[in-house]
């Protein structure tokens, strides 16, 4: 049976803390860089060019339709072959690229949905006043779309906190990786309960914050 | 109609298809400067589509729209400059919900015509005064009634100093008690000499303010004339049938 859960937590808490920091950091990098990439994909998707929007649709479908773990393996083994310049960077970067691309696919759909949720009459009113397409998007449509986009982005961050657990497979120091470290000390089940508890606190806590934010946003309706 | 001689908008054989459906089947019309034109006709007959083609919100399938001597081109950047002179008021108001009443009015002049903010706001306040809404300047549209939203939409368009105002069924989405206030604003505008094209179901109003009435049915101008000619002595059997159903 070995030591109890609390004993393990007290003895090894710095390891779990470092894992938690890694998890939050990777999720943040994935969602923030994924948001920038996702915004570009959403623009492609909404563009009038059929070719550009088809590229965006294929990108989104492939990344949402295949498991993240598979994408990580492909990034890990194939990226250094495809782009020899990447050979000099750490392996951490390959896995992060997979996380960022995966997140960008989800974020692009969030942004596209947010923009489409704004009534078409808003665009027509702005254009009928002689406003340019750019000003119409930045001053009229996006400020209204952001209300739907921000809470969904926060939810994507929560989902990504769980998704990053796969990165431990590739020796990235995040919560799941602490399992590998502690397995060397003959601890099998205790760390898993601790890890599950930390994940749960993060996701429930953030979900609560998002709900509060959503309420704040809906006040201006 | 001899008093009007300067053509402001001309359509030449205007056609519009939505998929296989031919909504406009060739309309050639002239709107003169200072003229108030009411457009009536049955639902689905093409009157709103005709109006929306005048500022290229709908891109014509065939034919031309000529505004102040310029052929409007949906792909040209000049279109934004021409649209600044073509005000439009929508059935659903389409006020900007994330902006205050004042900002609704000033956003287009400050962004697109580089009017200094203070000047734009001073003029916006004057415009709000004329429609009895000066006390609402700092409110957001969600606090306004339908009638107030539509009056805001009208002065928002007026702030661009348009040469013509297009009204697309401006009172159709209003509660009955709100209609009068909005019609009064439009009437004042029409009497001030503003060129107006008004798609409407308010026949009494059309008769009262219009210099000319177009009856659009099945994608063509089936009949046109002065309000007296069209309402009191319609010649086309389709006009007679339409009027008998609604009057």
XYZ file of C-alpha atoms in Angstrom:
468
model
C 0.000 0.000 0.000
C 2.777 2.452 0.858
C 2.370 5.968 2.279
C -0.983 7.804 2.264
C -1.994 10.605 -0.098
C -1.416 13.417 2.407
C 2.000 12.094 3.319
C 3.017 12.101 -0.335
C 1.613 15.618 -0.837
C 3.536 16.992 2.159
C 6.764 15.353 1.137
C 6.725 16.140 -2.583
C 4.644 19.324 -2.853
C 7.390 21.307 -4.647
C 7.262 18.732 -7.469
C 3.483 19.073 -7.802
C 3.730 22.855 -7.652
C 6.300 22.876 -10.439
C 4.012 20.577 -12.431
C 1.039 22.876 -11.892
C 3.056 25.909 -13.014
C 4.074 23.977 -16.134
C 0.484 22.996 -16.897
C -0.817 26.573 -16.522
C 2.101 27.914 -18.546
C 1.685 25.487 -21.471
C -2.086 25.980 -21.534
C -1.610 29.749 -21.545
C 0.974 29.664 -24.333
C -1.212 27.300 -26.379
C -4.366 29.395 -26.042
C -2.780 32.839 -26.427
C -0.632 31.983 -29.451
C -3.462 29.731 -30.642
C -5.781 32.748 -30.453
C -3.575 34.826 -32.734
C -3.274 31.971 -35.230
C -6.971 31.175 -34.765
C -7.958 34.773 -35.558
C -6.043 34.525 -38.837
C -7.728 31.204 -39.662
C -11.128 32.754 -38.873
C -10.361 35.650 -41.242
C -9.442 33.159 -43.978
C -12.642 31.266 -43.286
C -14.771 34.432 -43.549
C -12.958 35.765 -46.619
C -14.755 36.027 -49.936
C -12.122 33.894 -51.659
C -13.384 30.310 -51.978
C -9.844 28.924 -52.025
C -8.789 30.698 -48.807
C -11.924 29.675 -46.949
C -11.528 26.068 -48.178
C -7.974 25.999 -46.790
C -9.305 27.204 -43.428
C -12.072 24.594 -43.404
C -9.632 21.755 -44.140
C -7.227 23.032 -41.453
C -9.968 23.180 -38.833
C -11.464 19.812 -39.756
C -8.134 17.971 -39.696
C -7.057 19.426 -36.351
C -10.427 18.922 -34.687
C -11.011 15.530 -36.266
C -7.788 13.810 -35.176
C -6.604 13.134 -31.605
C -4.238 15.685 -30.095
C -1.902 12.861 -29.042
C -1.542 11.802 -32.675
C -0.839 15.402 -33.669
C 1.823 15.619 -30.961
C 3.545 12.452 -32.176
C 3.540 13.751 -35.740
C 4.969 17.094 -34.578
C 7.555 15.363 -32.395
C 8.911 13.007 -35.034
C 8.072 14.652 -38.344
C 8.715 18.382 -37.749
C 12.515 17.975 -37.321
C 12.588 16.005 -40.588
C 10.322 18.414 -42.480
C 12.035 21.557 -41.181
C 15.716 20.820 -40.477
C 16.157 24.301 -39.013
C 14.063 23.139 -36.056
C 16.678 20.513 -35.156
C 18.534 22.971 -32.964
C 15.530 23.962 -30.818
C 14.387 21.941 -27.841
C 11.895 19.138 -28.269
C 9.551 21.121 -26.042
C 8.892 23.432 -28.995
C 7.570 20.625 -31.254
C 5.012 19.611 -28.676
C 4.034 23.242 -28.105
C 3.529 23.749 -31.847
C 1.069 20.845 -31.844
C -0.769 22.348 -28.843
C -0.889 25.820 -30.441
C -2.144 24.530 -33.787
C -4.744 22.346 -32.104
C -5.956 25.269 -29.994
C -6.019 27.610 -33.035
C -8.525 25.331 -34.769
C -10.941 25.570 -31.844
C -10.340 29.296 -31.338
C -10.955 30.067 -35.019
C -14.385 28.447 -34.745
C -15.078 30.453 -31.579
C -14.178 33.715 -33.340
C -16.084 32.817 -36.493
C -19.151 31.943 -34.431
C -18.843 35.181 -32.452
C -18.677 37.306 -35.589
C -21.546 35.450 -37.253
C -23.672 35.911 -34.136
C -23.796 39.682 -34.762
C -26.923 40.627 -36.718
C -26.342 41.219 -40.440
C -28.256 44.495 -40.127
C -25.325 45.938 -38.150
C -22.999 45.482 -41.114
C -25.607 46.887 -43.487
C -26.185 49.951 -41.324
C -22.451 50.659 -41.056
C -21.823 50.162 -44.782
C -24.849 52.301 -45.688
C -23.259 55.147 -43.694
C -20.237 54.824 -45.964
C -18.025 53.129 -43.377
C -15.171 51.068 -44.797
C -15.147 47.285 -44.437
C -12.231 47.592 -41.979
C -13.938 50.170 -39.754
C -17.180 48.208 -39.894
C -15.356 45.114 -38.628
C -13.225 46.808 -35.969
C -15.659 49.438 -34.653
C -19.058 47.815 -35.094
C -18.870 44.018 -35.440
C -15.919 42.944 -33.247
C -16.923 45.020 -30.179
C -20.266 43.207 -30.250
C -18.776 39.790 -31.091
C -16.231 39.985 -28.254
C -19.009 39.458 -25.704
C -19.563 35.970 -27.098
C -15.909 35.298 -27.856
C -14.270 36.030 -24.477
C -16.209 33.549 -22.312
C -15.752 30.866 -24.973
C -12.018 31.594 -25.060
C -11.862 31.190 -21.296
C -13.590 27.829 -21.648
C -11.030 26.871 -24.283
C -8.298 27.694 -21.749
C -9.978 25.424 -19.210
C -10.181 22.613 -21.756
C -6.541 23.185 -22.688
C -5.456 22.761 -19.051
C -6.669 19.173 -19.327
C -5.286 18.667 -22.847
C -1.754 19.619 -21.803
C -1.643 16.453 -19.690
C -0.622 14.708 -22.923
C 2.562 16.768 -23.067
C 3.951 14.769 -20.142
C 4.233 11.859 -22.576
C 7.018 13.838 -24.238
C 8.815 14.672 -20.960
C 7.494 18.243 -20.732
C 7.380 19.197 -17.060
C 3.680 19.605 -16.316
C 1.307 17.966 -13.834
C 1.130 14.546 -15.476
C 4.913 14.448 -15.709
C 5.108 14.414 -11.897
C 3.645 10.909 -12.100
C 6.698 9.759 -14.050
C 9.052 11.330 -11.496
C 7.280 9.804 -8.513
C 6.949 6.399 -10.153
C 10.711 6.202 -9.735
C 10.104 6.401 -5.983
C 7.690 3.456 -6.144
C 4.603 5.643 -5.749
C 1.844 4.507 -8.112
C -1.655 5.524 -7.052
C -1.093 8.345 -4.546
C 0.211 10.939 -7.027
C -2.735 10.300 -9.359
C -5.283 11.372 -6.734
C -3.260 14.475 -5.982
C -2.923 15.292 -9.690
C -6.651 14.747 -10.261
C -7.444 17.014 -7.299
C -5.231 19.814 -8.631
C -6.791 19.579 -12.120
C -10.244 19.678 -10.576
C -9.473 22.757 -8.469
C -8.131 24.553 -11.549
C -11.028 23.734 -13.858
C -13.801 24.277 -11.299
C -12.201 27.501 -10.065
C -11.802 28.906 -13.547
C -15.300 27.796 -14.570
C -16.641 29.788 -11.623
C -14.685 32.861 -12.723
C -15.958 32.511 -16.302
C -19.554 32.286 -15.123
C -19.077 35.510 -13.167
C -17.586 37.170 -16.255
C -20.456 35.990 -18.451
C -22.923 37.586 -16.060
C -20.989 40.854 -16.151
C -21.002 40.857 -19.937
C -24.703 40.114 -20.279
C -25.554 43.203 -18.207
C -24.792 45.477 -21.185
C -27.422 43.746 -23.359
C -43.497 67.033 -61.760
C -42.095 69.853 -63.833
C -40.581 71.505 -60.777
C -37.910 68.779 -60.542
C -35.317 68.744 -63.277
C -31.973 67.634 -61.808
C -31.606 63.841 -61.833
C -30.063 62.539 -58.594
C -30.343 58.776 -59.019
C -31.042 56.904 -62.198
C -31.477 53.183 -62.626
C -31.005 51.669 -66.058
C -32.676 48.336 -66.746
C -31.985 47.216 -63.164
C -32.212 43.453 -62.657
C -31.623 41.330 -59.587
C -31.768 37.568 -59.195
C -31.584 35.584 -55.970
C -30.554 32.182 -57.255
C -33.195 31.206 -59.805
C -35.646 33.765 -58.501
C -35.839 36.929 -60.592
C -36.803 39.666 -58.139
C -36.183 42.739 -60.306
C -36.933 42.316 -63.989
C -35.623 45.549 -65.439
C -36.405 48.860 -63.745
C -35.428 52.143 -65.385
C -36.322 55.079 -63.169
C -35.119 58.576 -62.378
C -35.214 60.118 -58.910
C -34.984 63.914 -59.080
C -33.306 66.230 -56.589
C -35.787 67.429 -53.980
C -38.376 64.857 -54.949
C -40.203 62.637 -52.462
C -40.937 59.260 -54.018
C -43.083 56.670 -52.266
C -42.687 53.054 -53.346
C -45.650 50.788 -52.709
C -46.622 47.289 -53.758
C -47.284 43.771 -52.495
C -44.776 41.878 -50.331
C -42.205 40.038 -52.393
C -42.817 42.313 -55.369
C -39.280 43.702 -55.258
C -39.731 47.165 -53.728
C -37.227 46.678 -50.901
C -34.745 45.036 -53.248
C -35.100 48.033 -55.591
C -34.326 50.389 -52.704
C -31.359 48.297 -51.501
C -29.887 48.343 -54.994
C -29.802 52.150 -54.935
C -26.871 52.106 -52.464
C -25.515 48.719 -53.591
C -26.458 46.855 -50.421
C -27.738 44.463 -53.059
C -25.437 44.124 -56.030
C -27.511 44.246 -59.216
C -27.343 41.171 -61.418
C -27.620 43.393 -64.478
C -28.165 47.046 -65.292
C -26.801 50.191 -63.684
C -27.371 52.577 -60.812
C -26.132 56.088 -61.561
C -25.817 58.398 -58.542
C -24.962 62.049 -59.163
C -23.528 61.094 -62.535
C -21.396 58.221 -61.226
C -22.066 54.620 -62.115
C -21.994 52.801 -58.763
C -19.684 49.816 -58.684
C -19.935 47.388 -55.776
C -16.210 46.657 -55.967
C -14.961 50.236 -56.132
C -13.589 51.975 -53.039
C -15.380 55.123 -54.222
C -18.585 53.370 -53.258
C -17.978 54.297 -49.600
C -17.764 57.987 -50.568
C -21.023 57.778 -52.546
C -22.740 55.870 -49.749
C -21.896 58.708 -47.360
C -24.277 60.823 -49.435
C -27.015 58.175 -49.517
C -28.610 57.859 -46.086
C -30.582 54.735 -45.302
C -33.121 53.872 -42.625
C -34.028 50.230 -42.016
C -37.166 48.463 -40.906
C -35.286 46.911 -37.950
C -33.582 50.233 -36.999
C -30.112 48.628 -36.837
C -28.843 51.106 -34.271
C -25.475 50.126 -32.771
C -26.262 48.569 -29.357
C -22.700 48.866 -27.998
C -22.576 52.647 -28.518
C -24.384 55.446 -26.714
C -27.003 57.422 -28.603
C -24.461 60.204 -29.141
C -21.733 57.822 -30.348
C -24.198 56.147 -32.718
C -24.487 59.500 -34.464
C -20.853 60.634 -34.356
C -19.042 57.406 -35.214
C -19.384 57.602 -39.004
C -18.657 61.367 -39.400
C -15.576 61.215 -37.119
C -14.172 58.022 -38.657
C -14.947 58.489 -42.323
C -15.126 62.268 -42.792
C -12.574 63.148 -40.083
C -14.965 65.621 -38.469
C -13.445 66.744 -35.115
C -15.176 64.953 -32.251
C -16.368 68.137 -30.568
C -17.967 69.415 -33.789
C -19.589 66.055 -34.487
C -21.018 65.936 -30.969
C -22.334 69.494 -31.133
C -24.126 68.691 -34.366
C -25.393 65.389 -33.008
C -26.930 67.251 -30.063
C -28.676 69.644 -32.444
C -30.025 66.716 -34.457
C -31.242 64.969 -31.306
C -32.957 68.213 -30.314
C -34.932 68.211 -33.583
C -36.336 64.753 -32.824
C -36.930 65.446 -29.132
C -34.229 63.098 -27.840
C -31.523 65.417 -26.509
C -32.040 64.017 -23.005
C -31.178 60.513 -24.295
C -27.686 61.384 -25.600
C -25.809 59.366 -22.961
C -28.175 56.392 -22.951
C -27.536 53.079 -24.645
C -30.084 51.975 -27.270
C -31.443 49.166 -25.069
C -33.133 51.862 -22.979
C -34.981 53.307 -26.011
C -38.419 52.497 -27.364
C -38.781 51.317 -30.957
C -39.883 54.766 -32.048
C -36.879 56.383 -30.376
C -34.530 53.861 -31.976
C -35.909 54.682 -35.387
C -35.624 58.426 -34.822
C -32.023 57.829 -33.724
C -31.418 55.843 -36.928
C -32.769 58.755 -38.962
C -30.548 61.397 -37.348
C -27.568 59.018 -37.508
C -27.992 59.002 -41.275
C -28.609 62.782 -41.358
C -25.287 63.433 -39.570
C -23.483 62.400 -42.777
C -25.260 65.229 -44.660
C -26.674 62.928 -47.323
C -28.117 64.161 -50.608
C -30.862 61.557 -50.489
C -32.518 59.457 -47.802
C -33.745 55.921 -48.427
C -36.409 54.538 -46.080
C -37.062 50.791 -46.084
C -40.471 50.304 -44.436
C -39.431 52.569 -41.547
C -42.571 52.029 -39.460
C -43.348 48.349 -40.158
C -41.602 47.057 -37.025
C -43.083 49.695 -34.707
C -45.894 49.429 -32.202
C -48.887 51.384 -33.531
C -48.549 54.210 -31.013
C -44.931 54.807 -32.122
C -45.702 55.200 -35.828
C -46.937 58.777 -35.765
C -43.812 60.235 -34.155
C -41.537 58.615 -36.721
C -43.703 59.636 -39.665
C -43.677 63.230 -38.421
C -39.874 63.242 -38.459
C -39.805 61.870 -41.999
C -42.426 64.380 -43.104
C -40.427 67.291 -41.675
C -37.394 65.996 -43.528
C -39.334 65.714 -46.769
C -40.740 69.215 -46.392
C -37.244 70.615 -45.781
C -36.399 69.707 -49.381
C -34.517 66.451 -48.722
C -34.788 63.970 -51.566
C -36.515 60.886 -50.161
C -37.321 57.434 -51.467
C -39.717 55.731 -49.081
C -40.814 52.116 -49.291
C -43.956 52.019 -47.187
C -47.215 50.303 -46.371
C -48.628 53.541 -44.906
C -50.811 54.589 -47.834
C -52.199 57.642 -46.081
C -48.676 58.846 -45.406
C -47.554 58.141 -48.980
C -50.485 60.126 -50.295
C -49.708 63.013 -47.981
C -45.939 63.459 -48.463
C -45.092 61.972 -51.846
C -44.621 63.956 -55.046
C -44.711 60.716 -56.980
C -45.702 57.142 -56.228
C -44.192 53.996 -57.786
C -46.216 50.799 -57.699
C -43.726 47.925 -57.931
C -45.165 44.484 -58.529
C -43.576 41.299 -59.823
C -40.199 42.961 -60.358
C -41.297 45.905 -62.505
C -42.738 49.386 -62.010
C -46.272 48.431 -62.927
C -47.618 51.950 -62.570
C -46.468 55.388 -61.452
C -47.890 58.841 -61.071
C -48.857 61.548 -58.636
C -50.554 60.337 -55.463
C -53.903 61.561 -56.865
C -53.448 59.669 -60.126
C -52.267 56.468 -58.519
C -54.529 56.278 -55.477
C -57.696 57.833 -56.904
C -57.531 56.787 -60.546
C -55.317 53.726 -60.879
C -55.142 52.527 -64.486
C -53.399 49.167 -64.143
C -55.717 46.343 -62.990
C -52.961 45.076 -60.687
C -52.749 48.473 -58.976
C -56.528 48.535 -58.618
C -56.512 45.058 -57.101
C -53.669 45.901 -54.675
C -55.336 49.119 -53.517
C -58.724 47.476 -53.116
C -57.164 44.894 -50.820
C -55.501 47.334 -48.467
C -57.614 50.500 -48.494
